[in-house]
């Protein structure tokens, strides 16, 4: 059943069954003609009749913003035998309710923010992308969430309380995310500004590359036009970027059952710039490249890796040269390897920009490492930063074998005293799994590894402690003896 929750200021005694003035009134409207379409923030007066609570309201309702389809509100003939009262403002706590099974409820009670579709008991009549209240099977309200009608992640919790005004909350959270970065991010003009769940804004990722912002919208709820506009205005007002571009992941839009959409400029005209991380400069083309253009989560690991760089260095899975460019000032020679030619072309331009002479090799890293290790090549510093091998739990064993092969070969190639910087960005592989794999590779290669740094993603990618999925990057620095 569709319903609206209205805050009310009674101007007359309340109808029977409604006890307190500060309890939200639940209207379960049925009836004939739907109310006229209402835009967010628009005031209108309407007579509402809710059979289930026997409430008749001669109401002035401020919808801010309009709850999903306004057809949910329906008018009925005014029954003058009931007292009337004025509803001064409509809060927008979830007008829709989704009931979750005990497993989903206990996940939420344990601080997780996702409820999977298989744990949904009922979401009848809930439009895609709605803000909903989440209840367990006994009717206990667990909080508010954004609903997706198609993703396996059906609910993303956004608050433990009712949310009166989602757009206001969005503004507040965006402002808080920006303020956090302003306080803690140093030595860079490129960093993640909004990191989805970890900034309490599930479905929104915003990265800053100097004067260009790159936005990703990942859910039905955040794809809504009013959400986009609110976000854009908050970002513009606070950060004054030259432009804002949107990056599209077609697979995500498909999973969310959203219509296809092209990447492109949302604001301004500028699509390329140069950004600086730890004093190293990078070309940025907002509409090209993987992720939103760079692997910002590695920013602090670049600086850490540079401290251990010496002699001859090999950056495997180098992309546009993030590690290689940081290793260069401390190395006698740097080689970067990647299978992507477009990435290597940018890497080469980046090397020129920073006046470094780096050799870039287009190759399958597995084949190249096998050849190099077998051929007796030796290095003093090796970085391994492969793509996520384990996209799902099922890939775990195969992924660990892949990591082990890479690390084993790298260990064989490192000279005594050499530095290994080895990463994994698969969240299905825990830090413990990764270290166990590495210990196995050390044993098999007859090398002793001293672990000197156990690192993760940069601090502009914070981790929600009770949402393990937000901790995905592992970066281990070890010295080989
Ligand atoms: N270290 C990079 C990020 C690496 S992302 C940085 O800090 O910017 C992973 C990279 O691996 C991508 O650039 C991708 O093109 C490359 N890649 C994927 N599979 C590969 C393979 N089999 N051999 C070589 N490179 C590969």
XYZ file of C-alpha atoms and ligand atoms in Angstrom:
507
model
C 0.000 0.000 0.000
C 1.339 3.408 -0.868
C 1.332 6.046 1.819
C 2.792 9.363 2.791
C 4.099 10.379 6.157
C 3.114 13.891 7.073
C 4.234 16.089 9.904
C 1.333 18.064 11.140
C 0.446 21.054 13.199
C -3.080 20.465 14.310
C -5.435 23.416 14.339
C -8.254 21.357 15.729
C -8.543 18.329 17.956
C -7.051 15.296 16.376
C -9.251 12.612 15.015
C -9.685 9.499 17.063
C -6.745 7.181 16.826
C -4.076 9.855 16.537
C -2.523 10.558 19.845
C 0.289 13.050 19.868
C 0.950 16.246 18.007
C 4.546 15.337 17.349
C 3.890 11.884 16.042
C 4.019 11.865 12.277
C 0.632 11.213 10.793
C 0.542 8.349 8.412
C -1.850 8.967 5.612
C -2.874 5.998 3.603
C -4.759 7.723 0.885
C -7.125 5.945 -1.372
C -9.670 7.374 -3.661
C -10.636 8.662 -6.982
C -8.803 11.420 -8.753
C -5.096 11.794 -8.114
C -3.834 15.106 -6.808
C -2.272 17.408 -9.357
C 1.390 16.851 -10.106
C 3.490 18.641 -7.515
C 6.985 19.914 -8.062
C 9.567 19.861 -5.272
C 9.157 22.853 -3.015
C 5.836 23.863 -4.528
C 3.083 24.711 -2.070
C -0.418 23.562 -2.662
C -3.592 22.990 -0.762
C -5.449 19.766 -0.950
C -8.053 17.803 0.860
C -6.762 14.460 1.874
C -8.704 11.589 3.202
C -7.082 8.587 4.588
C -9.366 5.727 5.236
C -6.998 3.650 7.247
C -6.266 6.337 9.828
C -9.551 8.065 9.391
C -7.755 11.312 8.946
C -9.271 14.078 6.964
C -6.993 16.974 6.477
C -7.613 20.272 4.885
C -3.963 20.506 4.291
C -1.322 22.808 3.100
C 1.531 20.542 2.287
C 5.038 21.554 1.535
C 6.619 18.863 -0.493
C 10.320 19.143 -0.320
C 11.045 17.391 -2.551
C 8.042 15.659 -4.021
C 7.877 12.086 -2.882
C 8.181 9.742 -5.788
C 5.037 9.507 -7.914
C 2.578 11.951 -6.579
C -0.147 9.617 -7.688
C 0.440 8.100 -4.283
C -1.600 10.956 -2.843
C -5.247 10.731 -3.682
C -8.181 12.934 -2.983
C -11.495 11.942 -1.643
C -14.596 13.844 -0.877
C -14.234 15.766 2.350
C -16.158 14.203 5.146
C -17.290 17.105 7.262
C -18.124 14.963 10.234
C -14.417 14.676 10.954
C -12.369 17.398 12.574
C -10.004 19.181 10.248
C -6.464 20.218 10.886
C -3.725 21.826 8.978
C -0.652 20.012 7.899
C 1.896 22.756 7.726
C 4.849 20.941 6.386
C 5.558 17.643 4.923
C 8.717 16.051 5.994
C 9.917 13.554 3.512
C 10.650 10.585 5.571
C 10.308 7.580 3.444
C 6.869 7.513 1.992
C 7.449 3.928 1.047
C 8.262 1.021 3.208
C 10.361 -2.001 2.426
C 10.290 -5.008 4.713
C 13.414 -7.065 5.037
C 13.970 -10.637 6.146
C 15.762 -11.393 9.433
C 19.111 -11.905 7.651
C 18.885 -8.464 6.011
C 17.722 -6.902 9.267
C 20.619 -8.314 11.210
C 23.072 -7.072 8.586
C 21.686 -3.570 9.037
C 21.692 -3.891 12.825
C 25.350 -4.880 12.579
C 26.163 -1.650 10.817
C 26.220 -2.776 7.217
C 24.482 -0.519 4.741
C 23.446 -2.949 2.019
C 20.452 -5.251 1.906
C 20.433 -7.733 -0.932
C 17.385 -8.432 -3.066
C 17.175 -11.976 -1.707
C 16.588 -10.458 1.756
C 13.648 -8.300 0.700
C 10.288 -9.562 1.941
C 8.154 -6.866 0.396
C 8.687 -3.754 -1.632
C 5.265 -3.628 -3.177
C 4.542 -0.551 -5.220
C 7.864 1.061 -4.400
C 9.052 2.986 -7.453
C 12.663 2.540 -8.600
C 15.096 4.826 -6.816
C 12.754 5.763 -3.963
C 13.752 6.856 -0.533
C 12.162 4.241 1.716
C 11.856 3.352 5.333
C 13.195 -0.068 6.107
C 11.384 -2.319 8.544
C 11.988 -5.789 9.834
C 9.287 -8.431 9.763
C 7.913 -7.297 13.120
C 7.503 -3.767 11.837
C 10.465 -2.311 13.690
C 11.912 0.534 11.646
C 15.615 0.061 10.976
C 16.217 3.318 9.167
C 16.015 4.966 5.776
C 17.458 3.688 2.550
C 17.623 4.269 -1.166
C 15.862 1.533 -3.074
C 16.865 -0.041 -6.345
C 14.292 -2.127 -8.172
C 16.860 -4.045 -10.182
C 20.299 -4.193 -8.568
C 21.242 -7.151 -6.398
C 21.866 -4.508 -3.746
C 18.231 -3.572 -3.268
C 18.697 -1.170 -0.369
C 21.494 1.186 0.543
C 20.945 2.569 4.016
C 21.470 6.290 4.414
C 20.299 6.947 7.962
C 19.084 5.205 11.078
C 16.287 7.751 11.373
C 13.565 8.963 9.060
C 14.962 11.386 6.512
C 12.845 14.481 6.265
C 14.486 16.089 3.285
C 16.824 13.966 1.221
C 18.140 16.815 -0.909
C 19.059 18.774 2.195
C 20.824 15.725 3.585
C 22.637 15.337 0.273
C 23.876 18.922 0.475
C 25.006 18.490 4.071
C 26.840 15.279 3.330
C 28.518 16.646 0.225
C 29.638 19.679 2.236
C 30.992 17.431 4.997
C 32.855 15.281 2.482
C 34.458 18.365 0.941
C 35.370 19.780 4.358
C 36.988 16.482 5.401
C 39.248 16.500 2.336
C 40.106 20.150 2.837
C 41.256 19.301 6.334
C 43.318 16.199 5.611
C 44.383 15.966 2.002
C 47.819 17.433 1.344
C 50.305 17.687 -1.536
C 47.790 17.134 -4.272
C 45.152 18.825 -6.361
C 43.681 15.450 -7.351
C 41.707 13.401 -4.865
C 38.362 11.740 -4.277
C 35.818 14.196 -2.957
C 32.855 11.879 -2.442
C 33.343 8.168 -1.952
C 29.853 6.730 -2.055
C 28.967 4.710 1.069
C 32.103 5.851 2.886
C 30.805 9.424 2.709
C 27.242 8.323 3.476
C 26.231 9.095 -0.097
C 25.778 5.680 -1.679
C 25.763 5.785 -5.448
C 27.832 8.949 -5.827
C 31.517 9.211 -6.619
C 33.185 12.534 -7.288
C 36.869 12.950 -8.054
C 38.736 16.182 -8.392
C 41.523 16.571 -10.935
C 42.824 20.063 -10.409
C 40.082 22.285 -11.880
C 37.935 19.489 -13.326
C 35.472 17.408 -11.336
C 34.516 13.949 -12.473
C 31.163 12.555 -11.353
C 29.884 8.997 -11.374
C 26.261 8.200 -10.632
C 25.816 4.553 -9.748
C 22.238 3.985 -8.599
C 18.643 4.642 -9.578
C 18.176 7.007 -6.660
C 21.184 9.173 -7.414
C 20.397 9.245 -11.136
C 17.260 11.277 -10.401
C 17.393 14.731 -11.956
C 16.816 16.613 -8.685
C 19.618 14.657 -7.018
C 21.986 15.435 -9.873
C 21.094 19.135 -9.852
C 21.474 19.426 -6.088
C 24.836 17.719 -6.195
C 26.095 19.837 -9.069
C 25.081 23.066 -7.421
C 26.712 22.065 -4.127
C 29.946 21.066 -5.875
C 30.025 24.239 -7.975
C 29.276 26.547 -5.068
C 31.957 25.065 -2.873
C 34.713 24.132 -5.311
C 34.237 26.452 -8.317
C 35.561 23.956 -10.854
C 36.215 24.983 -14.455
C 34.024 22.079 -15.482
C 32.213 18.978 -14.263
C 32.158 15.849 -16.383
C 30.185 12.685 -15.937
C 31.798 9.288 -16.472
C 29.514 6.408 -17.360
C 29.913 2.756 -16.579
C 27.414 1.168 -19.013
C 27.423 -2.079 -17.029
C 26.356 -0.285 -13.863
C 23.532 1.488 -15.687
C 22.417 -1.864 -17.047
C 22.458 -3.476 -13.610
C 20.427 -0.554 -12.276
C 18.018 -0.753 -15.204
C 18.794 2.849 -16.125
C 18.600 4.062 -19.721
C 21.946 4.280 -21.514
C 23.635 7.639 -21.234
C 26.747 9.168 -22.732
C 29.686 10.423 -20.775
C 30.194 14.126 -21.194
C 30.341 17.626 -19.826
C 27.669 18.562 -17.317
C 29.009 22.022 -16.705
C 31.708 24.181 -18.287
C 33.746 23.361 -21.364
C 37.136 22.221 -20.174
C 37.896 18.524 -20.648
C 41.634 18.330 -20.084
C 44.032 19.633 -17.517
C 47.232 18.812 -15.651
C 47.045 17.649 -12.052
C 49.810 17.284 -9.502
C 50.275 14.514 -6.949
C 53.222 14.690 -4.540
C 54.890 17.155 -6.906
C 54.549 14.795 -9.892
C 52.519 16.109 -12.811
C 49.998 14.130 -14.840
C 48.020 14.842 -17.970
C 44.318 14.414 -17.467
C 41.725 13.947 -20.140
C 38.352 13.869 -18.440
C 36.622 11.735 -21.024
C 39.369 9.149 -21.521
C 41.120 6.568 -19.408
C 40.122 3.938 -16.862
C 38.237 4.635 -13.650
C 37.696 8.399 -13.625
C 41.127 8.909 -15.160
C 43.632 7.898 -12.534
C 44.045 5.597 -9.572
C 43.725 8.226 -6.885
C 43.459 5.570 -4.187
C 47.208 4.888 -4.700
C 48.212 8.511 -4.143
C 49.808 8.039 -0.732
C 51.296 4.693 -1.731
C 53.172 6.402 -4.589
C 54.929 8.620 -2.082
C 55.607 5.671 0.235
C 56.969 3.522 -2.607
C 59.301 6.320 -3.688
C 61.058 6.116 -0.321
C 62.112 2.523 -0.975
C 63.030 2.972 -4.647
C 66.628 2.446 -5.690
C 68.683 1.050 -8.548
C 66.770 -0.435 -11.443
C 62.994 -0.281 -11.075
C 60.189 -2.178 -12.766
C 56.580 -0.948 -12.538
C 54.283 -3.773 -13.592
C 50.691 -2.831 -14.513
C 51.891 0.753 -14.719
C 48.835 2.333 -16.446
C 49.737 5.998 -16.991
C 52.885 5.705 -14.907
C 51.669 6.566 -11.394
C 54.321 4.518 -9.587
C 57.003 4.706 -12.286
C 57.030 8.506 -12.253
C 57.363 8.525 -8.473
C 60.198 5.966 -8.527
C 62.153 7.759 -11.248
C 63.944 10.426 -9.171
C 65.429 7.740 -6.908
C 66.188 5.091 -9.503
C 68.933 4.673 -12.064
C 66.479 3.300 -14.609
C 62.726 2.721 -14.726
C 60.715 0.350 -16.910
C 56.912 0.417 -16.967
C 54.798 -2.462 -18.275
C 51.127 -2.467 -19.227
C 48.920 -4.174 -21.787
C 47.113 -0.957 -22.667
C 48.712 1.076 -25.412
C 46.551 4.181 -24.805
C 47.609 4.099 -21.138
C 51.271 3.841 -22.114
C 50.939 6.739 -24.537
C 49.744 8.959 -21.703
C 52.480 7.502 -19.470
C 55.047 8.590 -22.021
C 53.621 12.113 -22.169
C 53.669 12.175 -18.368
C 57.339 11.153 -18.338
C 58.146 14.015 -20.716
C 56.130 16.425 -18.585
C 58.269 15.516 -15.576
C 61.545 15.322 -17.563
C 62.097 11.632 -16.884
C 63.397 9.038 -19.257
C 61.290 5.917 -18.685
C 61.020 2.868 -20.914
C 57.430 1.727 -21.520
C 56.694 -1.811 -22.642
C 53.341 -2.944 -24.008
C 52.978 -6.555 -22.914
C 50.949 -9.079 -21.033
C 52.540 -8.820 -17.596
C 52.256 -12.558 -16.914
C 54.156 -13.429 -20.093
C 56.724 -10.706 -19.625
C 57.476 -11.622 -16.003
C 57.832 -15.258 -16.969
C 60.308 -14.377 -19.727
C 62.220 -11.873 -17.637
C 62.440 -14.081 -14.551
C 63.463 -17.072 -16.676
C 65.908 -14.945 -18.649
C 67.788 -13.855 -15.548
C 66.733 -10.185 -15.504
C 67.267 -8.527 -12.151
C 65.796 -5.415 -10.520
C 66.182 -3.499 -7.255
C 62.625 -2.234 -7.035
C 59.486 -3.900 -8.370
C 55.917 -2.624 -8.188
C 53.013 -4.995 -8.854
C 49.624 -3.309 -9.143
C 47.385 -5.629 -11.140
C 43.689 -5.072 -11.817
C 41.199 -6.756 -9.476
C 41.515 -10.467 -10.217
C 38.718 -11.487 -7.879
C 35.577 -9.739 -9.064
C 33.428 -12.164 -7.102
C 33.942 -14.549 -4.219
C 33.952 -17.472 -6.616
C 37.118 -16.176 -8.298
C 39.022 -16.157 -5.033
C 41.192 -19.231 -5.507
C 42.039 -18.444 -9.112
C 42.804 -14.861 -8.120
C 45.139 -15.949 -5.316
C 46.971 -18.218 -7.746
C 47.349 -15.243 -10.119
C 48.731 -13.016 -7.371
C 51.075 -15.742 -6.242
C 52.472 -16.282 -9.710
C 53.179 -12.577 -10.147
C 54.750 -12.172 -6.721
C 56.808 -15.316 -7.041
C 58.339 -14.117 -10.289
C 58.953 -10.640 -8.920
C 60.690 -12.096 -5.852
C 62.923 -14.198 -8.066
C 63.972 -11.070 -9.959
C 64.724 -8.854 -6.972
C 68.345 -8.426 -5.969
C 69.190 -8.771 -2.271
C 67.994 -5.665 -0.466
C 65.462 -5.102 -3.216
C 62.081 -3.494 -2.546
C 58.798 -5.118 -3.449
C 55.706 -2.929 -3.555
C 52.817 -5.299 -4.152
C 49.148 -4.389 -4.331
C 45.698 -5.909 -4.619
C 42.527 -3.952 -5.217
C 40.130 -6.920 -4.914
C 38.041 -6.512 -1.797
C 37.196 -10.209 -1.870
C 40.833 -10.816 -0.996
C 41.395 -9.835 2.589
C 44.625 -8.456 3.904
C 45.153 -11.767 5.690
C 44.645 -13.748 2.450
C 47.027 -11.447 0.656
C 49.753 -11.753 3.281
C 49.360 -15.519 3.353
C 49.746 -15.620 -0.434
C 52.853 -13.443 -0.173
C 54.354 -15.581 2.580
C 53.791 -18.622 0.353
C 55.478 -16.888 -2.586
C 58.451 -15.981 -0.370
C 58.832 -19.600 0.763
C 58.535 -20.967 -2.765
C 61.113 -18.512 -4.093
C 63.469 -19.185 -1.156
C 63.582 -15.506 -0.287
C 63.142 -13.894 3.106
C 60.760 -10.984 3.061
C 60.755 -8.271 5.691
C 57.465 -6.461 5.651
C 58.029 -2.763 6.256
C 54.685 -1.185 5.434
C 51.169 -2.493 5.382
C 49.157 0.094 3.563
C 45.713 0.644 2.114
C 43.834 3.219 0.150
C 44.583 6.932 0.503
C 42.719 8.748 3.240
C 40.403 10.471 0.793
C 38.981 6.949 0.324
C 37.928 6.310 3.919
C 36.760 2.904 5.081
C 33.452 2.247 6.797
C 34.493 -0.161 9.468
C 31.297 -2.203 9.375
C 31.176 -2.265 5.583
C 34.139 -4.427 4.613
C 33.528 -3.727 0.912
C 34.743 -0.145 1.407
C 38.225 -1.464 2.309
C 39.565 -2.902 -0.885
C 43.118 -1.776 -1.542
C 46.115 -3.537 -0.048
C 49.624 -2.250 -0.643
C 52.439 -4.160 1.004
C 55.981 -2.890 0.974
C 58.632 -5.498 1.772
C 62.378 -5.803 1.541
C 63.940 -8.955 0.177
C 67.037 -10.404 1.752
N 49.546 1.153 -11.146
C 48.573 1.935 -11.878
C 47.201 1.316 -11.884
C 47.141 -0.060 -12.476
S 45.552 -0.553 -12.873
C 48.511 3.332 -11.281
O 48.921 3.513 -10.157
O 48.021 4.227 -11.959
C 45.833 -2.034 -13.676
C 46.495 -1.913 -15.026
O 46.758 -3.223 -15.471
C 45.693 -1.242 -16.110
O 46.425 -0.175 -16.630
C 45.509 -2.331 -17.182
O 45.628 -1.819 -18.492
C 46.656 -3.251 -16.879
N 46.503 -4.666 -17.235
C 45.432 -5.444 -17.095
N 45.725 -6.711 -17.429
C 47.032 -6.721 -17.805
C 47.929 -7.726 -18.224
N 47.541 -8.994 -18.342
N 49.197 -7.374 -18.492
C 49.595 -6.096 -18.381
N 48.795 -5.120 -17.963
C 47.528 -5.413 -17.684
